[in-house]
PDB file of C-alpha atoms in Angstrom:
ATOM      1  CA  UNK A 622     110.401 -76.626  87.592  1.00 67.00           C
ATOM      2  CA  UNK A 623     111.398 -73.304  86.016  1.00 78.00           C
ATOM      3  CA  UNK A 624     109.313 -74.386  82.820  1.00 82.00           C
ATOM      4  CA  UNK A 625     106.088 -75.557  84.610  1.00 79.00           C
ATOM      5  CA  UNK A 626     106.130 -71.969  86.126  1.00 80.00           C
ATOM      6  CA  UNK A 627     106.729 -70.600  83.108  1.00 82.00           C
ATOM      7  CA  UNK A 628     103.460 -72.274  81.875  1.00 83.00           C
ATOM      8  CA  UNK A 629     101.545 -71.272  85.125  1.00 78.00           C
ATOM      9  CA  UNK A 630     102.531 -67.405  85.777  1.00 75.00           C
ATOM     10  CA  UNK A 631     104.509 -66.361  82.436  1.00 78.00           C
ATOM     11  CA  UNK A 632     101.498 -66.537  79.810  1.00 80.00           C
ATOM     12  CA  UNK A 633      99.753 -63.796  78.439  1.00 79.00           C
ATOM     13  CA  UNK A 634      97.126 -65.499  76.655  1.00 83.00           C
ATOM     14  CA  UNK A 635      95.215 -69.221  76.946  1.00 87.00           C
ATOM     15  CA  UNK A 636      96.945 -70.021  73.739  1.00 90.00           C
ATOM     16  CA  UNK A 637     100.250 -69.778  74.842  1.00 90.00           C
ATOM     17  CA  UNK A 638      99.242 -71.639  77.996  1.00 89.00           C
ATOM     18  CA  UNK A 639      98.421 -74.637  75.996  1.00 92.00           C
ATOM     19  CA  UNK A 640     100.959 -74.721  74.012  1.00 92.00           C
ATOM     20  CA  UNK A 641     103.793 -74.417  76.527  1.00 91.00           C
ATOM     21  CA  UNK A 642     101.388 -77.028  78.489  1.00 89.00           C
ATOM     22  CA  UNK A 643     102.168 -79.173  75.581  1.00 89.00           C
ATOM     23  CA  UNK A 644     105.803 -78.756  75.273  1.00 88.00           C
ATOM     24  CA  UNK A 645     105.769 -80.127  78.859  1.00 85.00           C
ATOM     25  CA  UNK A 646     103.911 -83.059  78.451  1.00 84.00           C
ATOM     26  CA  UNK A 647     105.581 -84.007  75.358  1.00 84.00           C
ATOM     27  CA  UNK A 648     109.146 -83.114  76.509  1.00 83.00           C
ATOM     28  CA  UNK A 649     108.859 -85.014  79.633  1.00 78.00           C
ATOM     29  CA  UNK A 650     106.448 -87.667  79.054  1.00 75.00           C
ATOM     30  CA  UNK A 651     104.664 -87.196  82.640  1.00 69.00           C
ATOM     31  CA  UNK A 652     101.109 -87.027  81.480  1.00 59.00           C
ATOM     32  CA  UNK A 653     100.305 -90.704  80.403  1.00 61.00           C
ATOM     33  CA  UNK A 654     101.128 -92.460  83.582  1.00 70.00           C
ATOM     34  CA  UNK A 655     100.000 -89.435  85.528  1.00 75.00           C
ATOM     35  CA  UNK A 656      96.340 -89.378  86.748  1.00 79.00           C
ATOM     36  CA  UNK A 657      96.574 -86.522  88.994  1.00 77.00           C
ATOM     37  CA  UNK A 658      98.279 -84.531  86.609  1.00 80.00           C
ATOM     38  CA  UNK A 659      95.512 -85.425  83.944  1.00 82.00           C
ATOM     39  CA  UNK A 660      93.176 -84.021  86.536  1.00 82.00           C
ATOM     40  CA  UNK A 661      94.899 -80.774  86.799  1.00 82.00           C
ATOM     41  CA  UNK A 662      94.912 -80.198  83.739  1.00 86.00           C
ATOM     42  CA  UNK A 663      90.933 -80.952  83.557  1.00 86.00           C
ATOM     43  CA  UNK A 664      90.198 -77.678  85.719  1.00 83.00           C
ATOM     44  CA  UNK A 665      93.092 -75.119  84.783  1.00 84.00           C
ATOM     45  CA  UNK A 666      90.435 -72.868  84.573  1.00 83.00           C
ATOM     46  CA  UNK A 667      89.975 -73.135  87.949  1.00 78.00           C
ATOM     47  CA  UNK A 668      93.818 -72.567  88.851  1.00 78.00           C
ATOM     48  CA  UNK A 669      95.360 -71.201  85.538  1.00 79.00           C
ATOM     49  CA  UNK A 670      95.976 -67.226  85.972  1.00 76.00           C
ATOM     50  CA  UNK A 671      95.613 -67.513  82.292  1.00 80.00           C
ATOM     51  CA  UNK A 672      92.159 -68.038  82.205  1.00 79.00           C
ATOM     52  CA  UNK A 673      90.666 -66.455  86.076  1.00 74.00           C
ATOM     53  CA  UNK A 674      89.460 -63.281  85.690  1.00 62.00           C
ATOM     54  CA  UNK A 675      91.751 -61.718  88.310  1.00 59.00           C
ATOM     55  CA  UNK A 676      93.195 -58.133  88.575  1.00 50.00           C
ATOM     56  CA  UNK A 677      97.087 -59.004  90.057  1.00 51.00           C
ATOM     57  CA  UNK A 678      97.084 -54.951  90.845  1.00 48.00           C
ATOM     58  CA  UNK A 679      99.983 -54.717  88.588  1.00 45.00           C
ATOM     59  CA  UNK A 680     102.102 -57.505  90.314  1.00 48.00           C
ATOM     60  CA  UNK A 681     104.814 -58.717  88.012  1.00 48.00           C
ATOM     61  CA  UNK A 682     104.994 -62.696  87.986  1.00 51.00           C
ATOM     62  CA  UNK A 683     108.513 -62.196  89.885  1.00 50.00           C
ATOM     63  CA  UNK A 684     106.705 -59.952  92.576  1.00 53.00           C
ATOM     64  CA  UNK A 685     103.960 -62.695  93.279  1.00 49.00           C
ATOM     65  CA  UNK A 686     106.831 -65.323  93.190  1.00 55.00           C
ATOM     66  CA  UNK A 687     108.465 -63.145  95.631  1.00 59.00           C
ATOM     67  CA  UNK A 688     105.288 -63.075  97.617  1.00 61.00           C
ATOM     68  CA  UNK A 689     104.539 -66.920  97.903  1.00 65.00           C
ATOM     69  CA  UNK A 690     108.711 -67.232  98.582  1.00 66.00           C
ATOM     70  CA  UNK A 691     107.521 -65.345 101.406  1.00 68.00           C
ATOM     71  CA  UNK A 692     104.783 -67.077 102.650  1.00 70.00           C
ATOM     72  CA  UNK A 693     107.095 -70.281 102.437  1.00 73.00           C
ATOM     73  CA  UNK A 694     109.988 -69.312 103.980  1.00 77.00           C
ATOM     74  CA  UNK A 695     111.221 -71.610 106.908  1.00 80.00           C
ATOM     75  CA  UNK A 696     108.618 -73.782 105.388  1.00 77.00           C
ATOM     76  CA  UNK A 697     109.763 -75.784 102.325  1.00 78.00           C
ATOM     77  CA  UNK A 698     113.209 -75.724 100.528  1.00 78.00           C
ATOM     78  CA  UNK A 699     113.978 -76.575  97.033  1.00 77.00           C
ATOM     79  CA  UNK A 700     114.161 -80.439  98.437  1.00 82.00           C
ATOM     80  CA  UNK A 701     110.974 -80.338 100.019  1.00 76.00           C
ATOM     81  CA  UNK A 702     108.535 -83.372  98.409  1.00 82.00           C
ATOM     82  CA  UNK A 703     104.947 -82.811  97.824  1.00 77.00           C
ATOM     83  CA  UNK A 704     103.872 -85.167 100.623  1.00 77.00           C
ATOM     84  CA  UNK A 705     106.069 -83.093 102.465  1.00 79.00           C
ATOM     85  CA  UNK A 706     104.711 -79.632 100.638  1.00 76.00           C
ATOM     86  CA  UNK A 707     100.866 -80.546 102.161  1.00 76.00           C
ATOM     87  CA  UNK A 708     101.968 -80.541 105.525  1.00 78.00           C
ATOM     88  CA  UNK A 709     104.190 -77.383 105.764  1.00 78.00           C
ATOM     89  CA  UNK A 710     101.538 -76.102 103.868  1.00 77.00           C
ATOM     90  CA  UNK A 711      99.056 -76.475 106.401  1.00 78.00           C
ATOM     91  CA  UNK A 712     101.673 -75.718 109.183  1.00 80.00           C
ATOM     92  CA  UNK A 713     102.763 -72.432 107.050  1.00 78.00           C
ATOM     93  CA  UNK A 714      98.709 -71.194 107.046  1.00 78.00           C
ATOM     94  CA  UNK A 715      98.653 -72.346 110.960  1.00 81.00           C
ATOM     95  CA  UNK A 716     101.429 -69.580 111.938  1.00 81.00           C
ATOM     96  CA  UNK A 717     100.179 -66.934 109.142  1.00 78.00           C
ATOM     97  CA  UNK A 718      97.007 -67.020 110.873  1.00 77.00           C
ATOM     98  CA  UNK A 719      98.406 -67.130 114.045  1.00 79.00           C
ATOM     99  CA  UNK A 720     100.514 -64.178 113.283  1.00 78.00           C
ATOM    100  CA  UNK A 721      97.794 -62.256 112.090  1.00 75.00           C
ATOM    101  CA  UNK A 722      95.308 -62.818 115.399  1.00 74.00           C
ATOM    102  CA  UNK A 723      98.850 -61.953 117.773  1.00 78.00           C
ATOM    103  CA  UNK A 724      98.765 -58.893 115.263  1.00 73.00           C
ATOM    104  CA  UNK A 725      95.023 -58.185 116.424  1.00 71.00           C
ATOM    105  CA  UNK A 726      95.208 -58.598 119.811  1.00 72.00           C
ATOM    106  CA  UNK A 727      97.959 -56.148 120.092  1.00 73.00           C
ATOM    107  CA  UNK A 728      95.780 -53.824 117.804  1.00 69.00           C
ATOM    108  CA  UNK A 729      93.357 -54.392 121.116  1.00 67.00           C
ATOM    109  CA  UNK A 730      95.429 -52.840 123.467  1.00 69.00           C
ATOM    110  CA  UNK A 731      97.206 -49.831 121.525  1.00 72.00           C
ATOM    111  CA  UNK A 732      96.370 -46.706 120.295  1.00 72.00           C
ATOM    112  CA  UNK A 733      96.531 -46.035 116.435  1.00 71.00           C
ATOM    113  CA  UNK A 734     100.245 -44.668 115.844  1.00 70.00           C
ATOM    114  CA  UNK A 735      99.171 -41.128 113.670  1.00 73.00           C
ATOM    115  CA  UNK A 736     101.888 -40.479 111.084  1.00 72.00           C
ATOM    116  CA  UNK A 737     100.265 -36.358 110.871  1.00 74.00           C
ATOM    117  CA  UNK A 738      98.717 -34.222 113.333  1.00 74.00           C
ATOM    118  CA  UNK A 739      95.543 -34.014 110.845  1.00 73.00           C
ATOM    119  CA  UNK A 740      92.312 -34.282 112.190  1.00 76.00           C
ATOM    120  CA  UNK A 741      90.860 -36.616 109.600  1.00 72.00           C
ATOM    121  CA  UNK A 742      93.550 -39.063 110.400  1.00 74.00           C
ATOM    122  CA  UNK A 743      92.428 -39.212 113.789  1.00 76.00           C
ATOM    123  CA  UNK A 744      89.320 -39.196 113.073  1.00 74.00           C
ATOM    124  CA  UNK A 745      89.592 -42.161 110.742  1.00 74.00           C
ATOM    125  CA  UNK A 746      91.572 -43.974 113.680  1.00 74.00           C
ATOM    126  CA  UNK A 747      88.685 -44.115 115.634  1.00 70.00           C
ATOM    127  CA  UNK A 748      86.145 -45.224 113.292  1.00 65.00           C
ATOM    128  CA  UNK A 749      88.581 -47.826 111.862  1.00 64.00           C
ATOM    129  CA  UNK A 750      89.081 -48.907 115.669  1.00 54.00           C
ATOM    130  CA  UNK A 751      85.283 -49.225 116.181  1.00 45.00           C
ATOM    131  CA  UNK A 752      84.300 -50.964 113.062  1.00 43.00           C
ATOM    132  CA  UNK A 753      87.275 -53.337 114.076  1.00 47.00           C
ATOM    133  CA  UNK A 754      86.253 -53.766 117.250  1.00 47.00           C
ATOM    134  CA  UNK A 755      82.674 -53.538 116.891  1.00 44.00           C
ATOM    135  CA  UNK A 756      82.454 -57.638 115.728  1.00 49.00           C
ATOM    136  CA  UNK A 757      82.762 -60.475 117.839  1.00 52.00           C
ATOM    137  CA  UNK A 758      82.415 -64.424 117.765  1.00 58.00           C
ATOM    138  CA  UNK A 759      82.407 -66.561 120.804  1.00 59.00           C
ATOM    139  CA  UNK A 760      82.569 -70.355 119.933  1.00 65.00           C
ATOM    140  CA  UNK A 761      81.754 -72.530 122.716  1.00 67.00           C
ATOM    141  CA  UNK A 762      81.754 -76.473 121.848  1.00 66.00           C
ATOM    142  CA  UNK A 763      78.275 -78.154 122.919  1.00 71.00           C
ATOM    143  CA  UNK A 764      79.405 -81.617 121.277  1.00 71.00           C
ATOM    144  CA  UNK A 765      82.571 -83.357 120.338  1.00 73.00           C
ATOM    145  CA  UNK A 766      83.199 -87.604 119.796  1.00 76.00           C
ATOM    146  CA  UNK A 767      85.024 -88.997 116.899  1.00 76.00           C
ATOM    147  CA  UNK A 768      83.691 -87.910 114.136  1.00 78.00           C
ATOM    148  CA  UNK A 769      81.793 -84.806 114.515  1.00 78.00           C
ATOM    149  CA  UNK A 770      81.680 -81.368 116.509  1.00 76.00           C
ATOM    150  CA  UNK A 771      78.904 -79.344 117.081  1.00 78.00           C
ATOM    151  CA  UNK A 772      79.412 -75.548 118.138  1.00 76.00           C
ATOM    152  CA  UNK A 773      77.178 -72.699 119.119  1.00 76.00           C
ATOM    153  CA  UNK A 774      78.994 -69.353 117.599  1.00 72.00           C
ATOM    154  CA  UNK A 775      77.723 -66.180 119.197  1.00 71.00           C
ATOM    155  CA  UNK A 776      77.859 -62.875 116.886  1.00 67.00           C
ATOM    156  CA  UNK A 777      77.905 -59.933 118.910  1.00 61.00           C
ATOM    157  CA  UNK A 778      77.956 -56.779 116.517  1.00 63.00           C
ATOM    158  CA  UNK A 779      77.617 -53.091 117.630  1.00 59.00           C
ATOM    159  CA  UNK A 780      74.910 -51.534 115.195  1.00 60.00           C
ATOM    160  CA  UNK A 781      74.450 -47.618 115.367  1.00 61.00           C
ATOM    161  CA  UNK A 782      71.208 -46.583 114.315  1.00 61.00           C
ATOM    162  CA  UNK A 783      69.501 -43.112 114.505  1.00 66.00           C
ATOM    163  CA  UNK A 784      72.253 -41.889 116.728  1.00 66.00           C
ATOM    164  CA  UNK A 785      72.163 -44.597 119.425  1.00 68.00           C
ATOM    165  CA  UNK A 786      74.959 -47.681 119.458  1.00 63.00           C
ATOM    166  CA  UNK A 787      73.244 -50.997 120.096  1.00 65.00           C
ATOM    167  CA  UNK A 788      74.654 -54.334 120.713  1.00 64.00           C
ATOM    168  CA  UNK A 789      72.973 -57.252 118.531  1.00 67.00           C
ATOM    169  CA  UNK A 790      73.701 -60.534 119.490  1.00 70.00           C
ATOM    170  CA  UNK A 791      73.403 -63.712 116.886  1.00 71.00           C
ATOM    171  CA  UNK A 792      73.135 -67.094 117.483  1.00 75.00           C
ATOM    172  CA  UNK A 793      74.575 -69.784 114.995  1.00 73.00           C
ATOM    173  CA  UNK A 794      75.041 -73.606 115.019  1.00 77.00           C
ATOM    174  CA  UNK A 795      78.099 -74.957 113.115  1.00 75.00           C
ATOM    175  CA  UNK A 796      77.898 -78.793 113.002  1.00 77.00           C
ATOM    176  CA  UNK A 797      81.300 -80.162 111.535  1.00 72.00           C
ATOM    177  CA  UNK A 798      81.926 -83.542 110.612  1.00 73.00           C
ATOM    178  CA  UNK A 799      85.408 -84.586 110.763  1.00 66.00           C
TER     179      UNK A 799
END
């Protein structure tokens, strides 16, 4: 495992990637009986930090290991399989987000804690607090069976134009098939 992250986070040039892609193949014979692996391999430009054209704000590959340790944690173990891996997965998005939207709703009812008694701060409070709370979507279901789900999304956004707030309201239908 320590190699194939090697491959994935530790190279510095596409090269190097391919080579120590290679040595993995090769060393451990997985790629001839391996069709999802093949595929993989097809669109590592898709995946590969090697080749994306990404900025990782100076994160060293042990800090973003560190990071998705994180986001795992009480998730997956070292024993975990990758049938098993999909599902925590999905269940280890599922409480991110619904960490984050607790996290906004108590943003809702507090005031911005200032760190300075600085004017701009304040300032920058408010407007942070209004652009935050000036978007809103309402889903309402209009249609659900088996296989698809229809909603109606209402946008409500608060414009301000020529000195006067406004409230716009938007109108979307998101048909979903499941």
């Amino acid at each position: 495992m320590h190699e194939f992250q090697s491959c994935i986070y530790d190279t510095i040039s596409t090269f190097e990637f391919e080579e120590k892609w290679d040595d993995l193949i090769t060393k451990y014979e997985i790629a001839m009986q391996n069709d999802w692996l093949k595929t993989l391999y097809e669109c590592r430009r898709k995946w590969a930090l090697v080749f994306l054209d990404k900025f990782f704000a100076g994160m060293s590959t042990f800090q973003r290991i560190e990071s998705t340790n994180y986001f795992f944690d009480g998730f997956v173990t070292a024993k975990t399989t990758l049938s098993e891996f999909i599902l925590k997965y999905t269940v280890a998005l599922e409480s991110r987000f619904d960490a984050e939207n607790q996290a906004y709703l108590k943003s809702l009812d507090t005031e911005a804690y200032l760190k300075t008694c600085s004017p701009f701060e304040k300032q920058a409070a408010i407007i942070y607090t209004r652009i935050d709370r000036g978007h809103c979507f309402s889903p309402t279901t209009i249609c659900e069976d088996e296989s698809n789900l229809t909603l109606i999304v209402k946008s409500f956004e608060r414009v301000k134009f020529k000195g006067k707030c406004k409230e716009m309201q938007k109108e979307y239908t998101v048909k979903y098939q499941k």
